[in-house]
mmCIF file of C-alpha atoms in Angstrom:
data_model
loop_
_atom_site.group_PDB
_atom_site.id
_atom_site.type_symbol
_atom_site.label_atom_id
_atom_site.label_comp_id
_atom_site.label_asym_id
_atom_site.label_seq_id
_atom_site.Cartn_x
_atom_site.Cartn_y
_atom_site.Cartn_z
ATOM 1 C CA MET A 59 171.701 -149.103 158.856
ATOM 2 C CA LYS A 60 174.741 -147.085 159.373
ATOM 3 C CA LYS A 61 173.999 -144.265 161.885
ATOM 4 C CA TYR A 62 175.527 -140.747 161.042
ATOM 5 C CA THR A 63 176.086 -138.419 163.846
ATOM 6 C CA TYR A 64 177.789 -135.058 164.420
ATOM 7 C CA THR A 65 179.858 -133.302 167.157
ATOM 8 C CA GLU A 66 179.445 -129.664 165.596
ATOM 9 C CA LYS A 67 177.700 -127.541 163.329
ATOM 10 C CA LYS A 68 179.017 -125.296 161.003
ATOM 11 C CA ASP A 69 177.874 -123.261 158.023
ATOM 12 C CA THR A 70 178.663 -124.623 154.465
ATOM 13 C CA ARG A 71 179.852 -121.038 153.142
ATOM 14 C CA SER A 72 182.767 -121.683 155.760
ATOM 15 C CA GLY A 73 183.613 -124.627 154.023
ATOM 16 C CA PHE A 74 183.953 -122.763 150.814
ATOM 17 C CA GLY A 75 185.783 -120.076 152.658
ATOM 18 C CA ASP A 76 188.313 -122.618 154.039
ATOM 19 C CA GLY A 77 188.633 -124.694 150.691
ATOM 20 C CA LEU A 78 189.628 -121.184 148.984
ATOM 21 C CA THR A 79 191.912 -120.260 151.761
ATOM 22 C CA GLU A 80 193.603 -123.872 151.016
ATOM 23 C CA LEU A 81 193.688 -123.153 147.276
ATOM 24 C CA GLY A 82 195.395 -119.882 147.478
ATOM 25 C CA LYS A 83 198.505 -121.587 149.211
ATOM 26 C CA THR A 84 198.509 -124.440 146.847
ATOM 27 C CA ASN A 85 197.546 -123.370 143.205
ATOM 28 C CA PRO A 86 198.767 -119.924 142.085
ATOM 29 C CA ASN A 87 196.423 -119.912 139.118
ATOM 30 C CA VAL A 88 193.359 -119.512 141.559
ATOM 31 C CA VAL A 89 191.932 -116.101 141.713
ATOM 32 C CA ALA A 90 188.940 -114.587 143.782
ATOM 33 C CA LEU A 91 186.216 -112.412 142.731
ATOM 34 C CA CYS A 92 183.572 -111.016 145.210
ATOM 35 C CA ALA A 93 180.568 -108.462 144.720
ATOM 36 C CA ASP A 94 180.805 -106.671 148.047
ATOM 37 C CA LEU A 95 180.064 -109.525 150.253
ATOM 38 C CA THR A 96 183.495 -110.930 151.400
ATOM 39 C CA GLY A 97 182.688 -111.570 154.742
ATOM 40 C CA SER A 98 179.417 -113.279 153.988
ATOM 41 C CA LEU A 99 181.188 -115.560 151.659
ATOM 42 C CA LYS A 100 184.189 -116.034 153.927
ATOM 43 C CA MET A 101 186.802 -114.908 151.498
ATOM 44 C CA ASN A 102 188.533 -112.913 153.948
ATOM 45 C CA GLU A 103 191.223 -114.998 154.302
ATOM 46 C CA PHE A 104 192.222 -115.226 150.675
ATOM 47 C CA GLU A 105 191.959 -111.604 150.321
ATOM 48 C CA LYS A 106 194.196 -111.029 153.377
ATOM 49 C CA ASN A 107 196.921 -113.793 152.339
ATOM 50 C CA HIS A 108 196.823 -112.925 148.422
ATOM 51 C CA PRO A 109 195.602 -109.188 147.981
ATOM 52 C CA GLU A 110 197.177 -109.351 144.186
ATOM 53 C CA ARG A 111 194.831 -112.435 143.591
ATOM 54 C CA PHE A 112 191.614 -110.980 144.862
ATOM 55 C CA PHE A 113 189.281 -108.574 143.020
ATOM 56 C CA GLN A 114 186.618 -106.611 144.878
ATOM 57 C CA VAL A 115 184.286 -105.738 142.230
ATOM 58 C CA GLY A 116 181.614 -103.959 144.137
ATOM 59 C CA ILE A 117 178.021 -104.482 143.713
ATOM 60 C CA ALA A 118 178.341 -105.175 139.935
ATOM 61 C CA GLU A 119 177.907 -108.782 139.637
ATOM 62 C CA ALA A 120 177.605 -108.727 135.586
ATOM 63 C CA ASN A 121 180.935 -107.016 135.173
ATOM 64 C CA MET A 122 182.276 -109.740 137.724
ATOM 65 C CA MET A 123 181.133 -112.514 135.387
ATOM 66 C CA GLY A 124 182.708 -110.611 132.455
ATOM 67 C CA ILE A 125 186.098 -110.185 134.343
ATOM 68 C CA ALA A 126 186.222 -113.691 135.752
ATOM 69 C CA ALA A 127 185.975 -114.798 131.746
ATOM 70 C CA GLY A 128 188.669 -112.710 130.594
ATOM 71 C CA LEU A 129 190.824 -114.068 133.519
ATOM 72 C CA THR A 130 190.549 -117.578 132.174
ATOM 73 C CA ILE A 131 192.660 -116.606 128.913
ATOM 74 C CA GLY A 132 195.527 -116.014 130.728
ATOM 75 C CA GLY A 133 195.203 -119.424 132.507
ATOM 76 C CA LYS A 134 193.775 -118.096 135.751
ATOM 77 C CA ILE A 135 191.058 -120.312 137.622
ATOM 78 C CA PRO A 136 188.803 -117.702 138.629
ATOM 79 C CA PHE A 137 186.012 -118.035 141.828
ATOM 80 C CA THR A 138 183.332 -115.675 141.883
ATOM 81 C CA GLY A 139 181.623 -115.398 145.117
ATOM 82 C CA THR A 140 178.059 -113.546 146.011
ATOM 83 C CA PHE A 141 174.692 -114.570 147.258
ATOM 84 C CA ALA A 142 172.901 -117.522 144.909
ATOM 85 C CA ASN A 143 170.397 -115.010 143.510
ATOM 86 C CA PHE A 144 173.213 -112.682 142.586
ATOM 87 C CA SER A 145 175.145 -115.542 141.059
ATOM 88 C CA THR A 146 172.511 -116.686 138.583
ATOM 89 C CA GLY A 147 169.354 -114.756 137.964
ATOM 90 C CA ARG A 148 170.889 -111.540 138.116
ATOM 91 C CA VAL A 149 173.754 -112.193 135.783
ATOM 92 C CA TYR A 150 172.301 -115.202 133.610
ATOM 93 C CA ASP A 151 172.831 -113.590 130.326
ATOM 94 C CA GLN A 152 176.675 -112.997 131.317
ATOM 95 C CA ILE A 153 176.939 -116.612 132.271
ATOM 96 C CA ARG A 154 175.179 -117.812 129.020
ATOM 97 C CA GLN A 155 177.380 -115.718 126.865
ATOM 98 C CA SER A 156 180.717 -115.070 128.198
ATOM 99 C CA ILE A 157 181.047 -118.277 130.440
ATOM 100 C CA ALA A 158 178.821 -121.164 129.279
ATOM 101 C CA TYR A 159 178.921 -120.413 125.364
ATOM 102 C CA SER A 160 182.572 -119.875 125.567
ATOM 103 C CA ASP A 161 183.162 -122.903 127.604
ATOM 104 C CA LYS A 162 185.382 -120.550 130.155
ATOM 105 C CA ASN A 163 187.090 -122.167 133.073
ATOM 106 C CA VAL A 164 184.990 -120.087 135.704
ATOM 107 C CA LYS A 165 183.761 -121.559 139.207
ATOM 108 C CA ILE A 166 180.509 -119.696 140.214
ATOM 109 C CA CYS A 167 180.429 -119.967 143.800
ATOM 110 C CA ALA A 168 176.983 -119.252 145.265
ATOM 111 C CA SER A 169 176.150 -118.797 148.914
ATOM 112 C CA HIS A 170 172.808 -118.278 150.951
ATOM 113 C CA ALA A 171 170.938 -120.460 148.540
ATOM 114 C CA GLY A 172 167.220 -121.413 149.139
ATOM 115 C CA LEU A 173 164.990 -121.063 151.554
ATOM 116 C CA THR A 174 167.353 -121.732 154.572
ATOM 117 C CA LEU A 175 168.418 -118.117 154.032
ATOM 118 C CA GLY A 176 165.809 -117.292 156.372
ATOM 119 C CA GLU A 177 164.998 -113.978 157.473
ATOM 120 C CA ASP A 178 166.327 -112.037 154.369
ATOM 121 C CA GLY A 179 162.888 -113.122 152.448
ATOM 122 C CA ALA A 180 161.620 -114.168 149.216
ATOM 123 C CA THR A 181 163.668 -111.492 147.133
ATOM 124 C CA HIS A 182 167.015 -113.394 148.199
ATOM 125 C CA GLN A 183 165.747 -116.872 148.770
ATOM 126 C CA ILE A 184 166.300 -118.067 144.892
ATOM 127 C CA LEU A 185 164.719 -121.565 144.364
ATOM 128 C CA GLU A 186 165.208 -121.798 140.574
ATOM 129 C CA ASP A 187 168.944 -121.464 140.400
ATOM 130 C CA ILE A 188 169.813 -125.083 139.849
ATOM 131 C CA GLY A 189 167.198 -125.206 136.879
ATOM 132 C CA LEU A 190 168.676 -122.125 135.036
ATOM 133 C CA MET A 191 172.293 -123.536 135.664
ATOM 134 C CA LYS A 192 171.759 -127.236 134.705
ATOM 135 C CA MET A 193 170.303 -126.045 131.449
ATOM 136 C CA LEU A 194 173.430 -124.374 130.238
ATOM 137 C CA PRO A 195 175.398 -126.662 127.994
ATOM 138 C CA GLY A 196 178.716 -127.797 129.609
ATOM 139 C CA MET A 197 177.833 -126.386 132.948
ATOM 140 C CA THR A 198 178.653 -128.689 136.102
ATOM 141 C CA VAL A 199 176.169 -128.151 138.759
ATOM 142 C CA ILE A 200 177.146 -129.120 142.678
ATOM 143 C CA ASN A 201 175.084 -128.694 145.633
ATOM 144 C CA THR A 202 176.918 -129.364 148.798
ATOM 145 C CA CYS A 203 175.304 -131.034 151.925
ATOM 146 C CA ASP A 204 177.773 -130.031 155.179
ATOM 147 C CA TYR A 205 180.833 -128.067 155.824
ATOM 148 C CA ASN A 206 183.452 -131.163 155.090
ATOM 149 C CA GLN A 207 181.830 -131.545 151.476
ATOM 150 C CA THR A 208 181.823 -127.974 150.535
ATOM 151 C CA LYS A 209 185.534 -127.467 151.383
ATOM 152 C CA GLU A 210 186.327 -130.606 149.286
ATOM 153 C CA ALA A 211 184.191 -129.459 146.641
ATOM 154 C CA THR A 212 185.931 -126.261 146.444
ATOM 155 C CA ILE A 213 189.211 -127.726 146.277
ATOM 156 C CA ALA A 214 188.254 -130.350 143.611
ATOM 157 C CA ILE A 215 186.492 -128.072 141.037
ATOM 158 C CA ALA A 216 189.671 -125.961 140.818
ATOM 159 C CA GLU A 217 191.171 -129.171 138.958
ATOM 160 C CA HIS A 218 187.801 -129.465 137.049
ATOM 161 C CA GLU A 219 188.401 -128.068 133.477
ATOM 162 C CA GLY A 220 185.173 -126.123 132.471
ATOM 163 C CA PRO A 221 182.649 -124.004 134.047
ATOM 164 C CA VAL A 222 181.095 -124.985 137.388
ATOM 165 C CA TYR A 223 178.317 -123.796 139.549
ATOM 166 C CA LEU A 224 178.879 -124.487 143.222
ATOM 167 C CA ARG A 225 176.027 -123.945 145.715
ATOM 168 C CA PHE A 226 175.816 -123.886 149.373
ATOM 169 C CA GLY A 227 174.164 -122.274 152.162
ATOM 170 C CA ARG A 228 174.016 -119.694 155.001
ATOM 171 C CA PRO A 229 173.007 -121.437 158.285
ATOM 172 C CA SER A 230 175.117 -123.520 160.689
ATOM 173 C CA ILE A 231 174.031 -127.444 160.186
ATOM 174 C CA PRO A 232 175.473 -130.602 161.443
ATOM 175 C CA VAL A 233 178.803 -131.587 159.818
ATOM 176 C CA PHE A 234 178.445 -135.286 159.515
ATOM 177 C CA MET A 235 180.098 -136.368 156.075
ATOM 178 C CA PRO A 236 183.374 -138.240 156.178
ATOM 179 C CA LYS A 237 186.284 -136.608 154.841
ATOM 180 C CA GLY A 238 187.833 -137.723 151.345
ATOM 181 C CA GLU A 239 184.494 -139.052 149.576
ATOM 182 C CA PHE A 240 183.830 -136.271 147.482
ATOM 183 C CA LYS A 241 184.368 -136.814 143.632
ATOM 184 C CA VAL A 242 182.689 -134.748 140.794
ATOM 185 C CA GLY A 243 179.845 -136.523 139.198
ATOM 186 C CA LYS A 244 180.121 -139.264 141.595
ATOM 187 C CA ALA A 245 176.906 -139.976 144.063
ATOM 188 C CA ILE A 246 177.607 -141.215 147.489
ATOM 189 C CA GLN A 247 175.508 -143.973 149.065
ATOM 190 C CA LEU A 248 175.179 -143.117 152.837
ATOM 191 C CA THR A 249 172.639 -146.172 153.932
ATOM 192 C CA GLU A 250 171.776 -149.244 152.482
ATOM 193 C CA GLY A 251 168.054 -150.014 152.056
ATOM 194 C CA THR A 252 165.610 -152.618 150.269
ATOM 195 C CA ASP A 253 162.181 -150.900 150.529
ATOM 196 C CA VAL A 254 162.703 -147.320 148.855
ATOM 197 C CA THR A 255 165.368 -145.152 147.604
ATOM 198 C CA ILE A 256 165.847 -141.455 148.996
ATOM 199 C CA VAL A 257 167.851 -139.257 146.953
ATOM 200 C CA ALA A 258 168.823 -136.183 148.537
ATOM 201 C CA THR A 259 171.154 -133.018 147.906
ATOM 202 C CA GLY A 260 172.131 -129.958 149.920
ATOM 203 C CA HIS A 261 170.607 -129.493 153.065
ATOM 204 C CA LEU A 262 168.195 -132.156 152.622
ATOM 205 C CA VAL A 263 170.811 -134.753 152.981
ATOM 206 C CA TRP A 264 170.974 -134.522 156.655
ATOM 207 C CA GLU A 265 167.084 -134.226 156.719
ATOM 208 C CA SER A 266 166.825 -137.445 154.877
ATOM 209 C CA LEU A 267 169.042 -139.433 156.980
ATOM 210 C CA GLN A 268 167.086 -138.367 160.020
ATOM 211 C CA ALA A 269 164.022 -139.614 157.948
ATOM 212 C CA ALA A 270 165.848 -142.870 157.353
ATOM 213 C CA GLU A 271 166.304 -143.480 161.136
ATOM 214 C CA GLN A 272 162.766 -142.793 162.010
ATOM 215 C CA LEU A 273 161.482 -144.937 159.012
ATOM 216 C CA GLU A 274 163.573 -147.908 160.034
ATOM 217 C CA ALA A 275 161.995 -147.800 163.654
ATOM 218 C CA GLN A 276 158.681 -148.178 161.573
ATOM 219 C CA GLY A 277 160.188 -151.276 159.696
ATOM 220 C CA ILE A 278 160.830 -149.335 156.459
ATOM 221 C CA SER A 279 164.231 -150.068 154.978
ATOM 222 C CA ALA A 280 165.268 -146.703 152.990
ATOM 223 C CA GLU A 281 168.426 -146.395 150.954
ATOM 224 C CA VAL A 282 169.907 -142.961 151.302
ATOM 225 C CA ILE A 283 172.187 -141.574 148.447
ATOM 226 C CA ASN A 284 173.814 -138.067 148.609
ATOM 227 C CA ILE A 285 173.741 -136.655 145.075
ATOM 228 C CA HIS A 286 176.023 -133.717 145.423
ATOM 229 C CA THR A 287 176.520 -133.218 141.721
ATOM 230 C CA ILE A 288 173.339 -132.520 139.732
ATOM 231 C CA LYS A 289 174.865 -132.328 136.508
ATOM 232 C CA PRO A 290 176.404 -134.582 135.605
ATOM 233 C CA LEU A 291 174.132 -136.834 137.013
ATOM 234 C CA ASP A 292 175.370 -140.420 138.436
ATOM 235 C CA GLU A 293 172.552 -142.144 136.594
ATOM 236 C CA GLU A 294 174.296 -145.627 137.477
ATOM 237 C CA ALA A 295 174.003 -145.172 141.073
ATOM 238 C CA ILE A 296 170.211 -144.057 140.845
ATOM 239 C CA LEU A 297 169.472 -147.030 138.430
ATOM 240 C CA LYS A 298 171.136 -149.512 140.741
ATOM 241 C CA SER A 299 169.313 -148.520 143.703
ATOM 242 C CA VAL A 300 165.800 -148.364 142.396
ATOM 243 C CA ALA A 301 166.423 -151.886 140.647
ATOM 244 C CA LYS A 302 166.496 -152.930 144.315
ATOM 245 C CA THR A 303 163.922 -150.849 145.951
ATOM 246 C CA GLY A 304 161.424 -150.294 143.283
ATOM 247 C CA CYS A 305 160.309 -146.649 144.248
ATOM 248 C CA ILE A 306 162.209 -143.366 144.988
ATOM 249 C CA VAL A 307 161.829 -140.016 146.832
ATOM 250 C CA THR A 308 164.079 -137.097 145.901
ATOM 251 C CA ALA A 309 164.461 -134.248 148.226
ATOM 252 C CA GLU A 310 165.736 -130.870 147.574
ATOM 253 C CA GLU A 311 165.943 -127.406 148.574
ATOM 254 C CA HIS A 312 164.585 -125.957 145.312
ATOM 255 C CA ASN A 313 161.552 -125.151 143.291
ATOM 256 C CA LYS A 314 160.308 -129.056 142.188
ATOM 257 C CA PHE A 315 160.164 -127.459 138.739
ATOM 258 C CA GLY A 316 163.764 -127.751 137.324
ATOM 259 C CA GLY A 317 165.636 -129.212 140.254
ATOM 260 C CA LEU A 318 167.236 -132.528 140.998
ATOM 261 C CA GLY A 319 163.671 -134.601 141.016
ATOM 262 C CA GLU A 320 163.091 -133.562 137.540
ATOM 263 C CA SER A 321 166.734 -134.502 136.357
ATOM 264 C CA ILE A 322 166.265 -138.017 137.991
ATOM 265 C CA ALA A 323 162.401 -138.182 136.462
ATOM 266 C CA ARG A 324 164.150 -137.888 133.023
ATOM 267 C CA CYS A 325 166.567 -140.540 133.857
ATOM 268 C CA LEU A 326 164.093 -142.843 135.144
ATOM 269 C CA ALA A 327 161.654 -141.970 132.028
ATOM 270 C CA GLU A 328 164.507 -142.925 129.895
ATOM 271 C CA ASN A 329 165.811 -146.064 131.618
ATOM 272 C CA SER A 330 163.309 -147.648 134.007
ATOM 273 C CA PRO A 331 160.139 -145.852 134.809
ATOM 274 C CA THR A 332 159.642 -145.936 138.660
ATOM 275 C CA PRO A 333 157.242 -144.670 141.002
ATOM 276 C CA GLN A 334 158.640 -141.199 142.494
ATOM 277 C CA GLU A 335 157.746 -138.664 144.888
ATOM 278 C CA PHE A 336 158.954 -135.126 145.107
ATOM 279 C CA VAL A 337 160.305 -133.459 148.350
ATOM 280 C CA ALA A 338 160.695 -129.638 147.107
ATOM 281 C CA VAL A 339 159.333 -126.363 147.234
ATOM 282 C CA ASN A 340 155.915 -126.536 145.559
ATOM 283 C CA ASP A 341 155.980 -123.835 142.790
ATOM 284 C CA THR A 342 155.865 -120.827 145.182
ATOM 285 C CA PHE A 343 158.232 -117.969 146.517
ATOM 286 C CA GLY A 344 159.384 -118.080 150.120
ATOM 287 C CA GLU A 345 158.968 -115.548 153.061
ATOM 288 C CA SER A 346 160.785 -114.425 155.918
ATOM 289 C CA ALA A 347 161.217 -116.666 159.011
ATOM 290 C CA THR A 348 163.760 -118.812 160.426
ATOM 291 C CA PRO A 349 165.313 -121.697 158.426
ATOM 292 C CA ALA A 350 163.515 -124.528 160.348
ATOM 293 C CA GLU A 351 160.110 -122.611 160.328
ATOM 294 C CA LEU A 352 160.248 -122.159 156.578
ATOM 295 C CA MET A 353 161.627 -125.969 156.175
ATOM 296 C CA LYS A 354 158.441 -127.109 158.092
ATOM 297 C CA LYS A 355 155.810 -124.781 156.475
ATOM 298 C CA TYR A 356 157.328 -125.467 152.609
ATOM 299 C CA LYS A 357 157.396 -129.421 153.634
ATOM 300 C CA ILE A 358 161.459 -129.774 152.847
ATOM 301 C CA ASN A 359 162.215 -131.305 156.256
ATOM 302 C CA ASP A 360 162.414 -134.868 157.586
ATOM 303 C CA GLU A 361 158.705 -135.035 158.196
ATOM 304 C CA ALA A 362 158.210 -134.248 154.565
ATOM 305 C CA VAL A 363 160.688 -137.123 153.332
ATOM 306 C CA ILE A 364 158.926 -139.487 155.756
ATOM 307 C CA GLU A 365 155.230 -138.459 154.070
ATOM 308 C CA ALA A 366 156.738 -138.953 150.615
ATOM 309 C CA VAL A 367 158.094 -142.263 151.344
ATOM 310 C CA LYS A 368 154.829 -143.461 152.696
ATOM 311 C CA LYS A 369 152.961 -142.172 149.877
ATOM 312 C CA VAL A 370 155.301 -143.768 147.112
ATOM 313 C CA LEU A 371 155.239 -147.071 148.964
ATOM 314 C CA LYS A 372 151.667 -147.298 148.171
ATOM 315 C CA ARG A 373 152.580 -146.885 144.470
ATOM 316 C CA LYS A 374 154.929 -149.728 144.350
#
């Protein structure tokens, strides 16, 4: 099995900030809007270098979405930046009516998603956002796994026509993805395996790779697939893998209702019914603790992936 290693840890939000900085230099139509969280979203360099293309709207997220929609009419490519719960739940009506329904070319960029927001607690740890956004017609939904992938996704979505939800996180995590592999809507197979397919997104990709290494030591061959684009889903990659392995585990930092796992369950039900286990938060809110403590308690770490694999293997 191919081994993935890392030499540094970086937060995915820095990947967004660096990608936006690069876009500022290369694409004059890119504009950025932030809701009083410039530092947290790592948008400082864009603001510094392009003050005429940066709009600080304050704590007025709904207004930010309306402004962004309006800017597209003049040919601009707006990137909005705030925390994931403010990027979706707080402004869902504005996104639905002004952006999705109108098919506006807005890039909704959301940091601090999921439980790994950590000590800020349940009110900020949104676990429903993927479900909210994937149900909007025409909305592309992307959930990146490390710094490299987040930077590449940020740059790529500027060229993608239509509304996009880009989800990333707060903590520093391993940088392990090779550069140059990101393509909207295209899954990335990280390891080859014959016994079980593990499909993961976001922070759970690294956890799944760690699980796969431990499983290999136990004689279990796991195929790990990185699904960064949840919508549109790369169904071909999923179906090809399960045709070989005969069972699947889905892993995500999201409520098990409405996330990646349900999208894959629909794909399998329509094409090739297959035993599936879900590694996700089980219909609950989070709490205040460190990211590692929360991932362990809510069973969204490498240990949970291994447990799910052993369970699904018994159902083959």
